[in-house]
Amino acid sequence: MNANSHELNRFELRLSGLGGQGIITLGKLLGYGLAIHHGYYVTQTQSYGPEARGGSSRADLVISSNPISYPKTENVDLLVALSQEACNEYYGVLKPNGVLVIDTVMVTQTPTNRFLGAEFTNYAKDKMGNPLTLNTIVLGAITHLLPFAQPRLMRKALEENMPAKILELNKKAFNLGQREAKKRFGEAPEIWKKAAEYAEEEVIEALE
Amino acid sequence: MPPKKGQTCVFAYPDWCKGCGLCVAFCPAKVFELGPTGKVRVMHEEECINCGFCELHCPDFAIAVLPKGENGSCSADLHVAQEIRQKMKGYEKG
Amino acid sequence: MSQVTQLIHQYLRHNKRFPHVYCPGCGHGIVLGSLVRSVHNLGLSKDEVCLVAGIGCSGRMAVYVDFNTVHTTHGRALTFATGIKLANPELTVICVMGDGDALSIGGNHLIHAARRNIGVTALILNNNIYGMTGGQCSSTTPMGSRSMTTPYGQLENTFDIVELAKAAGANYVARSTAFHAKMMDAQISQALSRPGFSLVETFSPCHTQYGRKNQFRTVVDMYQDLKVRSTPLEKWNEMDPAKRGDKFPIGVFVERDEPGLEERYMAMAEGLRKKEANA
Amino acid sequence: MAQKARRKNKELFALGNEAVVEGALLAGCTFFAGYPITPSSEIMEVMAQKLPRTENGAFIQMEDEIASMGAVIGASLAGRKAMTATSGPGFSLMQEHIGYACMVEAPCVIVNVMRGGPSTGLPTSPAQGDVQMARWGTHGDHPIIVLSASTVQECLEMTIVAFNFSEKYRVPVILLIDEITAHTREKITIPSERDYEIFSRVLPSMPPEWFKPFEETTRGVPPMAPIGSGYRIHVTGLTHDPLGYPTQRPDEVEEFTHRLFRKIDQHFADIVLTEEYETKDAEVAVVAYGSVARSAHLAVDQAREQGIKAGLLHLKTLFPFPRAALEKLTRRGAAILVPEMNMGQISREVKRVNAGRVRVRTINRVDGQIITPSQILKNIGQM
């Protein structure tokens, strides 16, 4: 376990979108970075077979400081939706104090007004000049969003898993994602604090 | 080697012969016939032209054709048959 | 010609209840003799030969010879042989099968073994019938023939094993009959000394289950029939197809020296490891 | 701290299926034959990649699962540690040769990644419907060892155990994994050579003319001479005598069958693997295996938080069935809950061993979904 890592008890994360967006690779990279370099226990599962071929794609991660018993996600802390369909389908599993991240190019109708949105698809196309960098940009953004994730270690994960030919491009994409997330979403601890407060308010409202 | 009569000894082992009659039917020199028990007998050894058909085509390895000994006798080779019998006896199971 | 029978005795397991189980006049014994002579003539030691057999009359052959012998399941002998050859390419692997074995239940394994050119010699003893199980028709029972399951005559077409093996890509394909033991000797020796997949088909009369039901008075008649109908390939090719009638060609149909799968695999593996060592 | 020692060992972020390959290679596997089938294909794919890079390694994709199993046994007889991997439909096809492997006592490992069935069923959804088939799938009386794995690390470890058992007892060993474990990525630690034991088949030490390849020894398991090693033995799927030749003599046939069973029976203590969690004072014991054991683990924790004395008996060996471990719980009067993703295949065994002593309740989920911790927790609460 890395010395300065957070104590976590089952943090659940779902990455969802369309086939071809690199969701599965994103899940593997994120899981690899958190498991191997951050020292967390991580289980990563994904959609398979006809489900995966139907155009939608999904990768789930459970992250914890302790051994993980149940490997699948039940209530998600962070939902990343890169397509309208995914957003509609999975919003229901998001915890009340969870955080929703969407690609505002792909998701035009949000099920709630509490979300973090960025034009990831456009960043990939316009700023990076390569639509295939979408998932690495999102990885950068998620790394920023997770208070327990360290960019340095994630970059290491990138280096160990990316073919040399495309490593530089992806490092740039990672940095871009991180930068944009910081600019648009603010600092991570604040985001999570706000989400928790909001959930509490909702509970109180419901009680009233 | 041109076929030559009278240079071979022909043995048939009745223990292994099943009496199919292939040798009787196809031997060009008509060396064999089936005996009263239905098993093969060597009847005209002197007619054998050493063509080799019977040895190659006996499905039961019951025929051996051997060159005659120096003194023209076949007894020298009888021990082969004896040897095989001996071998089989040793292995016989209860 | 001499010492033929004595030689065979050197390779038999004499404690296995001889005479063998085959019916009087069955061609299988002749093929067994031919196989032993071929192994002997090539100077192979008993230890380096592995005989894999399927189920049926032909399958019983494994028990009689003093090689490494594996009596497998019905139709699957080639799959075992493939595993053995790939696991130990040094072995000379011979796969003995019947026609029902190799072509009906094991047809798929046969074409794939030929396609992947695994270094195994397949010896198919074709007696046109299921002998061991009591005379049911097989995929090589000639059209019109009677069997226990075609009491009014076989209506289906038959497989031509040679054509099938040719099309599937075997390295070496030959056919002989139990009447042509010398030719069989030559073919099996050839097959054993070649790389890749070799197939030798040999017609082996079964009087008990096939002949009796199909107007062959004695087993000798069946050999007579093979003698009359078999035609050396060269002659067959010159024959007017209209005049071929019920004759069939014997001889060597395919002769290639493509390396076997196991050789290709070892070469690939060696290359990979060399590359890794240099990296 | 222990972490320092752990850091020395290689860590991977791997699928359950990939972990199986890592375990197999550590165990000394050098031969794989298979046929693609979801959800086990990754095992085959990684084998195809790694075996040619392994000393003496050989990989082959066969034309079907029958052939795969045939090739595996052939390689095993030729002296290799061999394995295959498949899923339900392929496992059905393999049964013919699994019986052959039992008969000729050929060591081999078959990994079955279970999916929904029968027939083509649910190719990408998890199930545990092959449990009884793993035990009794092939015809005739036969002994066999069936293991299971619930985490990715266990996939690695149990594959090593599977190879060890199969080599030690000359018996096919079936490792059952379900789709969930096979397709979950987790961090695994590759053990260093000191951390695990490898067992390889015992070779004959007597000269060929004295060797009886199928004779009972004090260990109960005859030594095995690979093809080509000078022993020239006969191997047959027919019932055979100690020399390996077919026999129909009633005394020899009976002795043969009994010996096959004896070699497993007399080593129960070595073969039967279970793990107990919070069972000491448990009033409700969950008996689970595979990925369901993970759900049960969490459910037990949650039940304890609610003040319910729950425990978990995690079966790692499914057959021979861990009778003693279960009896220990039922004798004490603990109620038993058996959650499984089938219509009750292990609960049959549980009920048989329990013989009416304590209450046995089952959760049978057959909708292609994993049994969740909350589902188990709810049932624990109702006991």
mmCIF file of N, CA and C in Angstrom, chain C residues 54-91:
data_model
loop_
_atom_site.group_PDB
_atom_site.id
_atom_site.type_symbol
_atom_site.label_atom_id
_atom_site.label_comp_id
_atom_site.label_asym_id
_atom_site.label_seq_id
_atom_site.Cartn_x
_atom_site.Cartn_y
_atom_site.Cartn_z
ATOM 1 N N GLY C 54 -7.803 -47.085 -32.952
ATOM 2 C CA GLY C 54 -9.159 -46.686 -32.580
ATOM 3 C C GLY C 54 -9.928 -47.872 -32.038
ATOM 4 N N ILE C 55 -11.215 -47.872 -32.305
ATOM 5 C CA ILE C 55 -12.066 -48.969 -31.825
ATOM 6 C C ILE C 55 -12.557 -49.760 -33.019
ATOM 7 N N GLY C 56 -12.722 -51.032 -32.817
ATOM 8 C CA GLY C 56 -13.162 -51.907 -33.883
ATOM 9 C C GLY C 56 -12.127 -52.990 -34.080
ATOM 10 N N CYS C 57 -12.295 -53.774 -35.138
ATOM 11 C CA CYS C 57 -11.341 -54.862 -35.365
ATOM 12 C C CYS C 57 -9.927 -54.307 -35.478
ATOM 13 N N SER C 58 -9.778 -53.228 -36.240
ATOM 14 C CA SER C 58 -8.441 -52.657 -36.430
ATOM 15 C C SER C 58 -7.850 -52.221 -35.102
ATOM 16 N N GLY C 59 -8.707 -51.781 -34.201
ATOM 17 C CA GLY C 59 -8.238 -51.288 -32.907
ATOM 18 C C GLY C 59 -7.545 -52.361 -32.093
ATOM 19 N N ARG C 60 -7.923 -53.608 -32.341
ATOM 20 C CA ARG C 60 -7.325 -54.707 -31.582
ATOM 21 C C ARG C 60 -5.862 -54.924 -31.924
ATOM 22 N N MET C 61 -5.447 -54.334 -33.041
ATOM 23 C CA MET C 61 -4.083 -54.553 -33.490
ATOM 24 C C MET C 61 -3.061 -54.084 -32.465
ATOM 25 N N ALA C 62 -3.415 -53.006 -31.760
ATOM 26 C CA ALA C 62 -2.454 -52.390 -30.848
ATOM 27 C C ALA C 62 -1.941 -53.359 -29.794
ATOM 28 N N VAL C 63 -2.809 -54.245 -29.362
ATOM 29 C CA VAL C 63 -2.438 -55.092 -28.240
ATOM 30 C C VAL C 63 -1.375 -56.126 -28.634
ATOM 31 N N TYR C 64 -1.288 -56.432 -29.936
ATOM 32 C CA TYR C 64 -0.457 -57.553 -30.356
ATOM 33 C C TYR C 64 1.013 -57.207 -30.594
ATOM 34 N N VAL C 65 1.288 -55.937 -30.848
ATOM 35 C CA VAL C 65 2.672 -55.599 -31.212
ATOM 36 C C VAL C 65 3.404 -54.917 -30.069
ATOM 37 N N ASP C 66 4.682 -55.212 -30.000
ATOM 38 C CA ASP C 66 5.482 -54.751 -28.866
ATOM 39 C C ASP C 66 6.065 -53.362 -29.118
ATOM 40 N N PHE C 67 5.212 -52.420 -29.444
ATOM 41 C CA PHE C 67 5.624 -51.017 -29.507
ATOM 42 C C PHE C 67 4.998 -50.323 -28.301
ATOM 43 N N ASN C 68 5.123 -49.008 -28.259
ATOM 44 C CA ASN C 68 4.272 -48.249 -27.336
ATOM 45 C C ASN C 68 2.891 -48.279 -27.977
ATOM 46 N N THR C 69 1.918 -48.801 -27.297
ATOM 47 C CA THR C 69 0.616 -48.929 -27.950
ATOM 48 C C THR C 69 -0.480 -48.253 -27.130
ATOM 49 N N VAL C 70 -1.335 -47.555 -27.848
ATOM 50 C CA VAL C 70 -2.439 -46.855 -27.199
ATOM 51 C C VAL C 70 -3.731 -47.222 -27.924
ATOM 52 N N HIS C 71 -4.609 -47.847 -27.202
ATOM 53 C CA HIS C 71 -5.902 -48.239 -27.751
ATOM 54 C C HIS C 71 -6.895 -47.190 -27.281
ATOM 55 N N THR C 72 -7.388 -46.370 -28.189
ATOM 56 C CA THR C 72 -8.126 -45.176 -27.770
ATOM 57 C C THR C 72 -9.635 -45.365 -27.887
ATOM 58 N N THR C 73 -10.321 -44.296 -28.236
ATOM 59 C CA THR C 73 -11.788 -44.347 -28.337
ATOM 60 C C THR C 73 -12.205 -44.394 -29.802
ATOM 61 N N HIS C 74 -13.469 -44.635 -30.029
ATOM 62 C CA HIS C 74 -13.966 -44.821 -31.386
ATOM 63 C C HIS C 74 -13.873 -43.537 -32.202
ATOM 64 N N GLY C 75 -13.090 -43.584 -33.251
ATOM 65 C CA GLY C 75 -13.009 -42.454 -34.167
ATOM 66 C C GLY C 75 -12.011 -41.390 -33.799
ATOM 67 N N ARG C 76 -11.470 -41.469 -32.594
ATOM 68 C CA ARG C 76 -10.651 -40.347 -32.105
ATOM 69 C C ARG C 76 -9.159 -40.634 -32.072
ATOM 70 N N ALA C 77 -8.756 -41.759 -32.616
ATOM 71 C CA ALA C 77 -7.347 -42.129 -32.496
ATOM 72 C C ALA C 77 -6.430 -41.010 -32.977
ATOM 73 N N LEU C 78 -6.829 -40.339 -34.053
ATOM 74 C CA LEU C 78 -5.962 -39.296 -34.605
ATOM 75 C C LEU C 78 -5.766 -38.129 -33.654
ATOM 76 N N THR C 79 -6.764 -37.864 -32.806
ATOM 77 C CA THR C 79 -6.600 -36.742 -31.876
ATOM 78 C C THR C 79 -5.548 -37.090 -30.826
ATOM 79 N N PHE C 80 -5.562 -38.323 -30.374
ATOM 80 C CA PHE C 80 -4.537 -38.760 -29.411
ATOM 81 C C PHE C 80 -3.170 -38.722 -30.095
ATOM 82 N N ALA C 81 -3.145 -39.241 -31.324
ATOM 83 C CA ALA C 81 -1.884 -39.288 -32.058
ATOM 84 C C ALA C 81 -1.319 -37.888 -32.250
ATOM 85 N N THR C 82 -2.202 -36.929 -32.513
ATOM 86 C CA THR C 82 -1.765 -35.544 -32.684
ATOM 87 C C THR C 82 -1.105 -35.032 -31.413
ATOM 88 N N GLY C 83 -1.740 -35.310 -30.277
ATOM 89 C CA GLY C 83 -1.172 -34.882 -28.996
ATOM 90 C C GLY C 83 0.167 -35.536 -28.732
ATOM 91 N N ILE C 84 0.255 -36.820 -29.032
ATOM 92 C CA ILE C 84 1.500 -37.548 -28.775
ATOM 93 C C ILE C 84 2.624 -37.006 -29.645
ATOM 94 N N LYS C 85 2.313 -36.799 -30.925
ATOM 95 C CA LYS C 85 3.353 -36.335 -31.855
ATOM 96 C C LYS C 85 3.840 -34.942 -31.482
ATOM 97 N N LEU C 86 2.895 -34.085 -31.128
ATOM 98 C CA LEU C 86 3.254 -32.711 -30.791
ATOM 99 C C LEU C 86 4.044 -32.680 -29.473
ATOM 100 N N ALA C 87 3.705 -33.608 -28.577
ATOM 101 C CA ALA C 87 4.386 -33.653 -27.285
ATOM 102 C C ALA C 87 5.779 -34.263 -27.426
ATOM 103 N N ASN C 88 5.932 -35.193 -28.338
ATOM 104 C CA ASN C 88 7.232 -35.829 -28.532
ATOM 105 C C ASN C 88 7.471 -36.109 -30.015
ATOM 106 N N PRO C 89 7.946 -35.101 -30.736
ATOM 107 C CA PRO C 89 8.118 -35.239 -32.193
ATOM 108 C C PRO C 89 9.125 -36.319 -32.588
ATOM 109 N N GLU C 90 9.923 -36.778 -31.633
ATOM 110 C CA GLU C 90 10.898 -37.823 -31.934
ATOM 111 C C GLU C 90 10.225 -39.153 -32.254
ATOM 112 N N LEU C 91 9.015 -39.339 -31.763
ATOM 113 C CA LEU C 91 8.343 -40.617 -31.946
ATOM 114 C C LEU C 91 7.830 -40.785 -33.376
#
